JSON list of C-alpha atoms in Angstrom, two decimals:
[
{"chain": "V", "resi": 1, "resn": "UNK", "atom": "CA", "xyz": [92.65, 105.04, 109.21]},
{"chain": "V", "resi": 2, "resn": "UNK", "atom": "CA", "xyz": [96.28, 104.03, 109.50]},
{"chain": "V", "resi": 3, "resn": "UNK", "atom": "CA", "xyz": [97.22, 100.53, 110.63]},
{"chain": "V", "resi": 4, "resn": "UNK", "atom": "CA", "xyz": [98.57, 100.22, 114.20]},
{"chain": "V", "resi": 5, "resn": "UNK", "atom": "CA", "xyz": [102.21, 101.26, 114.42]},
{"chain": "V", "resi": 6, "resn": "UNK", "atom": "CA", "xyz": [102.10, 102.88, 110.94]},
{"chain": "V", "resi": 7, "resn": "UNK", "atom": "CA", "xyz": [100.54, 106.31, 111.55]},
{"chain": "V", "resi": 8, "resn": "UNK", "atom": "CA", "xyz": [101.63, 107.82, 108.21]},
{"chain": "V", "resi": 9, "resn": "UNK", "atom": "CA", "xyz": [100.45, 104.97, 105.95]},
{"chain": "V", "resi": 10, "resn": "UNK", "atom": "CA", "xyz": [97.03, 106.51, 105.30]},
{"chain": "V", "resi": 11, "resn": "UNK", "atom": "CA", "xyz": [95.22, 109.03, 103.14]},
{"chain": "V", "resi": 12, "resn": "UNK", "atom": "CA", "xyz": [94.92, 112.71, 104.01]},
{"chain": "V", "resi": 13, "resn": "UNK", "atom": "CA", "xyz": [92.16, 113.91, 106.29]},
{"chain": "V", "resi": 14, "resn": "UNK", "atom": "CA", "xyz": [90.47, 117.24, 106.94]},
{"chain": "V", "resi": 15, "resn": "UNK", "atom": "CA", "xyz": [91.05, 120.04, 104.45]},
{"chain": "V", "resi": 16, "resn": "UNK", "atom": "CA", "xyz": [93.28, 117.88, 102.24]},
{"chain": "V", "resi": 17, "resn": "UNK", "atom": "CA", "xyz": [90.85, 114.95, 101.96]},
{"chain": "V", "resi": 18, "resn": "UNK", "atom": "CA", "xyz": [90.11, 115.57, 98.28]},
{"chain": "V", "resi": 19, "resn": "UNK", "atom": "CA", "xyz": [88.47, 112.30, 97.16]},
{"chain": "V", "resi": 20, "resn": "UNK", "atom": "CA", "xyz": [85.15, 110.63, 97.96]},
{"chain": "V", "resi": 21, "resn": "UNK", "atom": "CA", "xyz": [85.19, 107.43, 95.90]},
{"chain": "V", "resi": 22, "resn": "UNK", "atom": "CA", "xyz": [88.14, 105.44, 94.56]},
{"chain": "V", "resi": 23, "resn": "UNK", "atom": "CA", "xyz": [88.06, 102.39, 92.30]},
{"chain": "V", "resi": 24, "resn": "UNK", "atom": "CA", "xyz": [91.12, 100.23, 91.58]},
{"chain": "V", "resi": 25, "resn": "UNK", "atom": "CA", "xyz": [91.89, 97.63, 88.92]},
{"chain": "V", "resi": 26, "resn": "UNK", "atom": "CA", "xyz": [95.20, 96.07, 89.99]},
{"chain": "V", "resi": 27, "resn": "UNK", "atom": "CA", "xyz": [96.31, 94.88, 86.56]},
{"chain": "V", "resi": 28, "resn": "UNK", "atom": "CA", "xyz": [94.37, 97.40, 84.46]},
{"chain": "V", "resi": 29, "resn": "UNK", "atom": "CA", "xyz": [95.22, 100.62, 82.72]},
{"chain": "V", "resi": 30, "resn": "UNK", "atom": "CA", "xyz": [97.08, 101.43, 79.51]},
{"chain": "V", "resi": 31, "resn": "UNK", "atom": "CA", "xyz": [100.26, 99.75, 80.77]},
{"chain": "V", "resi": 32, "resn": "UNK", "atom": "CA", "xyz": [98.70, 96.75, 82.53]},
{"chain": "V", "resi": 33, "resn": "UNK", "atom": "CA", "xyz": [100.33, 97.86, 85.80]},
{"chain": "V", "resi": 34, "resn": "UNK", "atom": "CA", "xyz": [97.22, 99.28, 87.49]},
{"chain": "V", "resi": 35, "resn": "UNK", "atom": "CA", "xyz": [94.34, 101.68, 87.03]},
{"chain": "V", "resi": 36, "resn": "UNK", "atom": "CA", "xyz": [92.80, 104.08, 89.54]},
{"chain": "V", "resi": 37, "resn": "UNK", "atom": "CA", "xyz": [89.57, 106.03, 89.09]},
{"chain": "V", "resi": 38, "resn": "UNK", "atom": "CA", "xyz": [88.37, 108.56, 91.66]},
{"chain": "V", "resi": 39, "resn": "UNK", "atom": "CA", "xyz": [85.56, 111.07, 92.07]},
{"chain": "V", "resi": 40, "resn": "UNK", "atom": "CA", "xyz": [84.67, 113.93, 94.36]},
{"chain": "V", "resi": 41, "resn": "UNK", "atom": "CA", "xyz": [81.78, 116.34, 94.70]},
{"chain": "V", "resi": 42, "resn": "UNK", "atom": "CA", "xyz": [82.90, 119.94, 94.31]},
{"chain": "V", "resi": 43, "resn": "UNK", "atom": "CA", "xyz": [81.83, 121.80, 97.46]},
{"chain": "V", "resi": 44, "resn": "UNK", "atom": "CA", "xyz": [81.19, 125.40, 96.39]},
{"chain": "V", "resi": 45, "resn": "UNK", "atom": "CA", "xyz": [82.08, 126.51, 99.95]},
{"chain": "V", "resi": 46, "resn": "UNK", "atom": "CA", "xyz": [85.44, 124.69, 100.05]},
{"chain": "V", "resi": 47, "resn": "UNK", "atom": "CA", "xyz": [88.22, 126.62, 101.77]},
{"chain": "V", "resi": 48, "resn": "UNK", "atom": "CA", "xyz": [90.42, 126.92, 98.69]},
{"chain": "V", "resi": 49, "resn": "UNK", "atom": "CA", "xyz": [87.89, 128.85, 96.58]},
{"chain": "V", "resi": 50, "resn": "UNK", "atom": "CA", "xyz": [87.91, 131.88, 98.88]},
{"chain": "V", "resi": 51, "resn": "UNK", "atom": "CA", "xyz": [91.67, 131.62, 99.44]},
{"chain": "V", "resi": 52, "resn": "UNK", "atom": "CA", "xyz": [92.74, 131.57, 95.79]},
{"chain": "V", "resi": 53, "resn": "UNK", "atom": "CA", "xyz": [93.79, 134.78, 94.03]},
{"chain": "V", "resi": 54, "resn": "UNK", "atom": "CA", "xyz": [91.59, 137.83, 94.58]},
{"chain": "V", "resi": 55, "resn": "UNK", "atom": "CA", "xyz": [88.29, 137.50, 92.65]},
{"chain": "V", "resi": 56, "resn": "UNK", "atom": "CA", "xyz": [89.41, 134.19, 91.10]},
{"chain": "V", "resi": 57, "resn": "UNK", "atom": "CA", "xyz": [87.58, 131.47, 93.07]},
{"chain": "V", "resi": 58, "resn": "UNK", "atom": "CA", "xyz": [89.00, 128.27, 91.56]},
{"chain": "V", "resi": 59, "resn": "UNK", "atom": "CA", "xyz": [90.54, 125.08, 92.90]},
{"chain": "V", "resi": 60, "resn": "UNK", "atom": "CA", "xyz": [94.31, 125.60, 92.67]},
{"chain": "V", "resi": 61, "resn": "UNK", "atom": "CA", "xyz": [95.87, 123.31, 90.09]},
{"chain": "V", "resi": 62, "resn": "UNK", "atom": "CA", "xyz": [98.28, 121.97, 92.68]},
{"chain": "V", "resi": 63, "resn": "UNK", "atom": "CA", "xyz": [95.29, 120.57, 94.61]},
{"chain": "V", "resi": 64, "resn": "UNK", "atom": "CA", "xyz": [94.10, 118.79, 91.47]},
{"chain": "V", "resi": 65, "resn": "UNK", "atom": "CA", "xyz": [97.53, 117.16, 91.19]},
{"chain": "V", "resi": 66, "resn": "UNK", "atom": "CA", "xyz": [97.38, 116.40, 94.93]},
{"chain": "V", "resi": 67, "resn": "UNK", "atom": "CA", "xyz": [94.05, 114.62, 94.34]},
{"chain": "V", "resi": 68, "resn": "UNK", "atom": "CA", "xyz": [95.76, 112.47, 91.70]},
{"chain": "V", "resi": 69, "resn": "UNK", "atom": "CA", "xyz": [98.57, 111.67, 94.14]},
{"chain": "V", "resi": 70, "resn": "UNK", "atom": "CA", "xyz": [95.98, 110.71, 96.79]},
{"chain": "V", "resi": 71, "resn": "UNK", "atom": "CA", "xyz": [94.43, 108.28, 94.30]},
{"chain": "V", "resi": 72, "resn": "UNK", "atom": "CA", "xyz": [97.90, 106.77, 93.80]},
{"chain": "V", "resi": 73, "resn": "UNK", "atom": "CA", "xyz": [98.30, 106.52, 97.58]},
{"chain": "V", "resi": 74, "resn": "UNK", "atom": "CA", "xyz": [94.98, 104.64, 97.74]},
{"chain": "V", "resi": 75, "resn": "UNK", "atom": "CA", "xyz": [96.31, 102.28, 95.05]},
{"chain": "V", "resi": 76, "resn": "UNK", "atom": "CA", "xyz": [99.56, 101.77, 96.99]},
{"chain": "V", "resi": 77, "resn": "UNK", "atom": "CA", "xyz": [97.71, 100.95, 100.22]},
{"chain": "V", "resi": 78, "resn": "UNK", "atom": "CA", "xyz": [95.27, 98.64, 98.43]},
{"chain": "V", "resi": 79, "resn": "UNK", "atom": "CA", "xyz": [98.10, 96.77, 96.70]},
{"chain": "V", "resi": 80, "resn": "UNK", "atom": "CA", "xyz": [100.26, 96.56, 99.85]},
{"chain": "V", "resi": 81, "resn": "UNK", "atom": "CA", "xyz": [103.12, 98.57, 98.35]},
{"chain": "V", "resi": 82, "resn": "UNK", "atom": "CA", "xyz": [105.45, 99.51, 101.17]},
{"chain": "V", "resi": 83, "resn": "UNK", "atom": "CA", "xyz": [104.10, 96.69, 103.33]},
{"chain": "V", "resi": 84, "resn": "UNK", "atom": "CA", "xyz": [107.66, 95.52, 103.96]},
{"chain": "V", "resi": 85, "resn": "UNK", "atom": "CA", "xyz": [108.65, 98.88, 105.43]},
{"chain": "V", "resi": 86, "resn": "UNK", "atom": "CA", "xyz": [108.57, 99.26, 109.22]},
{"chain": "V", "resi": 87, "resn": "UNK", "atom": "CA", "xyz": [107.01, 102.75, 109.30]},
{"chain": "V", "resi": 88, "resn": "UNK", "atom": "CA", "xyz": [106.15, 103.85, 105.73]},
{"chain": "V", "resi": 89, "resn": "UNK", "atom": "CA", "xyz": [105.47, 107.45, 104.75]},
{"chain": "V", "resi": 90, "resn": "UNK", "atom": "CA", "xyz": [104.35, 108.86, 101.40]},
{"chain": "V", "resi": 91, "resn": "UNK", "atom": "CA", "xyz": [106.80, 111.28, 99.76]},
{"chain": "V", "resi": 92, "resn": "UNK", "atom": "CA", "xyz": [107.51, 113.13, 96.56]},
{"chain": "V", "resi": 93, "resn": "UNK", "atom": "CA", "xyz": [109.94, 111.46, 94.16]},
{"chain": "V", "resi": 94, "resn": "UNK", "atom": "CA", "xyz": [113.27, 113.32, 94.29]},
{"chain": "V", "resi": 95, "resn": "UNK", "atom": "CA", "xyz": [114.68, 114.65, 91.01]},
{"chain": "V", "resi": 96, "resn": "UNK", "atom": "CA", "xyz": [111.69, 113.38, 89.04]},
{"chain": "V", "resi": 97, "resn": "UNK", "atom": "CA", "xyz": [110.35, 115.00, 85.85]},
{"chain": "V", "resi": 98, "resn": "UNK", "atom": "CA", "xyz": [106.59, 115.58, 85.55]},
{"chain": "V", "resi": 99, "resn": "UNK", "atom": "CA", "xyz": [104.79, 117.06, 82.54]},
{"chain": "V", "resi": 100, "resn": "UNK", "atom": "CA", "xyz": [101.47, 118.83, 83.16]},
{"chain": "V", "resi": 101, "resn": "UNK", "atom": "CA", "xyz": [99.06, 120.34, 80.62]},
{"chain": "V", "resi": 102, "resn": "UNK", "atom": "CA", "xyz": [95.92, 122.08, 81.72]},
{"chain": "V", "resi": 103, "resn": "UNK", "atom": "CA", "xyz": [92.91, 123.31, 79.77]},
{"chain": "V", "resi": 104, "resn": "UNK", "atom": "CA", "xyz": [90.60, 124.67, 82.41]},
{"chain": "V", "resi": 105, "resn": "UNK", "atom": "CA", "xyz": [89.84, 125.01, 86.10]},
{"chain": "V", "resi": 106, "resn": "UNK", "atom": "CA", "xyz": [87.55, 123.57, 88.74]},
{"chain": "V", "resi": 107, "resn": "UNK", "atom": "CA", "xyz": [85.11, 126.31, 89.73]},
{"chain": "V", "resi": 108, "resn": "UNK", "atom": "CA", "xyz": [82.59, 126.44, 92.60]},
{"chain": "V", "resi": 109, "resn": "UNK", "atom": "CA", "xyz": [79.58, 125.52, 90.45]},
{"chain": "V", "resi": 110, "resn": "UNK", "atom": "CA", "xyz": [81.15, 122.57, 88.63]},
{"chain": "V", "resi": 111, "resn": "UNK", "atom": "CA", "xyz": [79.40, 119.92, 90.72]},
{"chain": "V", "resi": 112, "resn": "UNK", "atom": "CA", "xyz": [81.95, 117.10, 90.51]},
{"chain": "V", "resi": 113, "resn": "UNK", "atom": "CA", "xyz": [85.41, 116.13, 89.38]},
{"chain": "V", "resi": 114, "resn": "UNK", "atom": "CA", "xyz": [86.77, 112.79, 88.28]},
{"chain": "V", "resi": 115, "resn": "UNK", "atom": "CA", "xyz": [90.28, 111.54, 87.72]},
{"chain": "V", "resi": 116, "resn": "UNK", "atom": "CA", "xyz": [92.04, 108.49, 86.41]},
{"chain": "V", "resi": 117, "resn": "UNK", "atom": "CA", "xyz": [95.60, 107.28, 86.67]},
{"chain": "V", "resi": 118, "resn": "UNK", "atom": "CA", "xyz": [97.28, 104.61, 84.57]},
{"chain": "V", "resi": 119, "resn": "UNK", "atom": "CA", "xyz": [100.20, 103.17, 86.54]},
{"chain": "V", "resi": 120, "resn": "UNK", "atom": "CA", "xyz": [103.19, 102.74, 84.27]},
{"chain": "V", "resi": 121, "resn": "UNK", "atom": "CA", "xyz": [105.89, 101.76, 86.77]},
{"chain": "V", "resi": 122, "resn": "UNK", "atom": "CA", "xyz": [106.21, 100.33, 90.26]},
{"chain": "V", "resi": 123, "resn": "UNK", "atom": "CA", "xyz": [109.81, 100.16, 91.41]},
{"chain": "V", "resi": 124, "resn": "UNK", "atom": "CA", "xyz": [110.65, 98.47, 94.71]},
{"chain": "V", "resi": 125, "resn": "UNK", "atom": "CA", "xyz": [114.11, 98.84, 96.21]},
{"chain": "V", "resi": 126, "resn": "UNK", "atom": "CA", "xyz": [115.38, 98.26, 99.73]},
{"chain": "V", "resi": 127, "resn": "UNK", "atom": "CA", "xyz": [113.73, 100.88, 101.94]},
{"chain": "V", "resi": 128, "resn": "UNK", "atom": "CA", "xyz": [111.65, 102.52, 99.22]},
{"chain": "V", "resi": 129, "resn": "UNK", "atom": "CA", "xyz": [108.94, 102.10, 96.61]},
{"chain": "V", "resi": 130, "resn": "UNK", "atom": "CA", "xyz": [108.29, 104.40, 93.65]},
{"chain": "V", "resi": 131, "resn": "UNK", "atom": "CA", "xyz": [105.00, 104.51, 91.76]},
{"chain": "V", "resi": 132, "resn": "UNK", "atom": "CA", "xyz": [104.74, 106.49, 88.49]},
{"chain": "V", "resi": 133, "resn": "UNK", "atom": "CA", "xyz": [101.66, 107.01, 86.33]},
{"chain": "V", "resi": 134, "resn": "UNK", "atom": "CA", "xyz": [100.02, 109.05, 83.62]},
{"chain": "V", "resi": 135, "resn": "UNK", "atom": "CA", "xyz": [96.84, 110.72, 84.79]},
{"chain": "V", "resi": 136, "resn": "UNK", "atom": "CA", "xyz": [93.96, 112.97, 83.80]},
{"chain": "V", "resi": 137, "resn": "UNK", "atom": "CA", "xyz": [91.50, 115.07, 85.79]},
{"chain": "V", "resi": 138, "resn": "UNK", "atom": "CA", "xyz": [88.05, 115.82, 84.38]},
{"chain": "V", "resi": 139, "resn": "UNK", "atom": "CA", "xyz": [85.11, 118.11, 85.02]},
{"chain": "V", "resi": 140, "resn": "UNK", "atom": "CA", "xyz": [81.89, 117.04, 83.34]},
{"chain": "V", "resi": 141, "resn": "UNK", "atom": "CA", "xyz": [82.99, 115.54, 80.03]},
{"chain": "V", "resi": 142, "resn": "UNK", "atom": "CA", "xyz": [86.14, 117.65, 79.53]},
{"chain": "V", "resi": 143, "resn": "UNK", "atom": "CA", "xyz": [89.67, 116.68, 80.53]},
{"chain": "V", "resi": 144, "resn": "UNK", "atom": "CA", "xyz": [91.22, 119.75, 82.11]},
{"chain": "V", "resi": 145, "resn": "UNK", "atom": "CA", "xyz": [94.54, 118.31, 83.40]},
{"chain": "V", "resi": 146, "resn": "UNK", "atom": "CA", "xyz": [96.80, 115.81, 81.73]},
{"chain": "V", "resi": 147, "resn": "UNK", "atom": "CA", "xyz": [99.79, 114.85, 83.89]},
{"chain": "V", "resi": 148, "resn": "UNK", "atom": "CA", "xyz": [102.52, 112.53, 82.59]},
{"chain": "V", "resi": 149, "resn": "UNK", "atom": "CA", "xyz": [104.95, 111.01, 85.05]},
{"chain": "V", "resi": 150, "resn": "UNK", "atom": "CA", "xyz": [103.01, 111.93, 88.19]},
{"chain": "V", "resi": 151, "resn": "UNK", "atom": "CA", "xyz": [104.00, 109.69, 91.05]},
{"chain": "V", "resi": 152, "resn": "UNK", "atom": "CA", "xyz": [104.60, 109.08, 94.70]},
{"chain": "V", "resi": 153, "resn": "UNK", "atom": "CA", "xyz": [107.36, 107.59, 96.77]},
{"chain": "V", "resi": 154, "resn": "UNK", "atom": "CA", "xyz": [107.03, 105.43, 99.86]},
{"chain": "V", "resi": 155, "resn": "UNK", "atom": "CA", "xyz": [109.96, 105.22, 102.25]},
{"chain": "V", "resi": 156, "resn": "UNK", "atom": "CA", "xyz": [110.78, 104.64, 105.91]},
{"chain": "V", "resi": 157, "resn": "UNK", "atom": "CA", "xyz": [109.85, 107.51, 108.24]},
{"chain": "V", "resi": 158, "resn": "UNK", "atom": "CA", "xyz": [112.94, 108.62, 110.12]}
]
């Protein structure tokens, strides 16, 4: 739920609510800047399985990356990043390079997914905050996505 007067400073709801549990260690992670761990049960009837390519019922990779970004949003809210902004909104980082390797897919029978993000940079400037991390997404005991430089921006809603 968003705080009063800040309707966009919240996590996604409905079809794009991709996480069930999030844990945060403010000064943890490989870089000592923060660590986020999140989990979700894989619903075999989720909307994206039947809407992926014909006869290929998998979670689109972009939704896996979106789940990582939601975990970073949870970190930002927990840590009060963007608290000095009048009406903050989460954004992509313009002209930002991200490297993504994948080794598998989330399928309807996978049961659960887990992800972790190691915050490597928090940059605060007037009117904006940038959060960059290195992250991984797992199914069972196998890492299937490795994303370097994944991040979010927070800026004033205009």
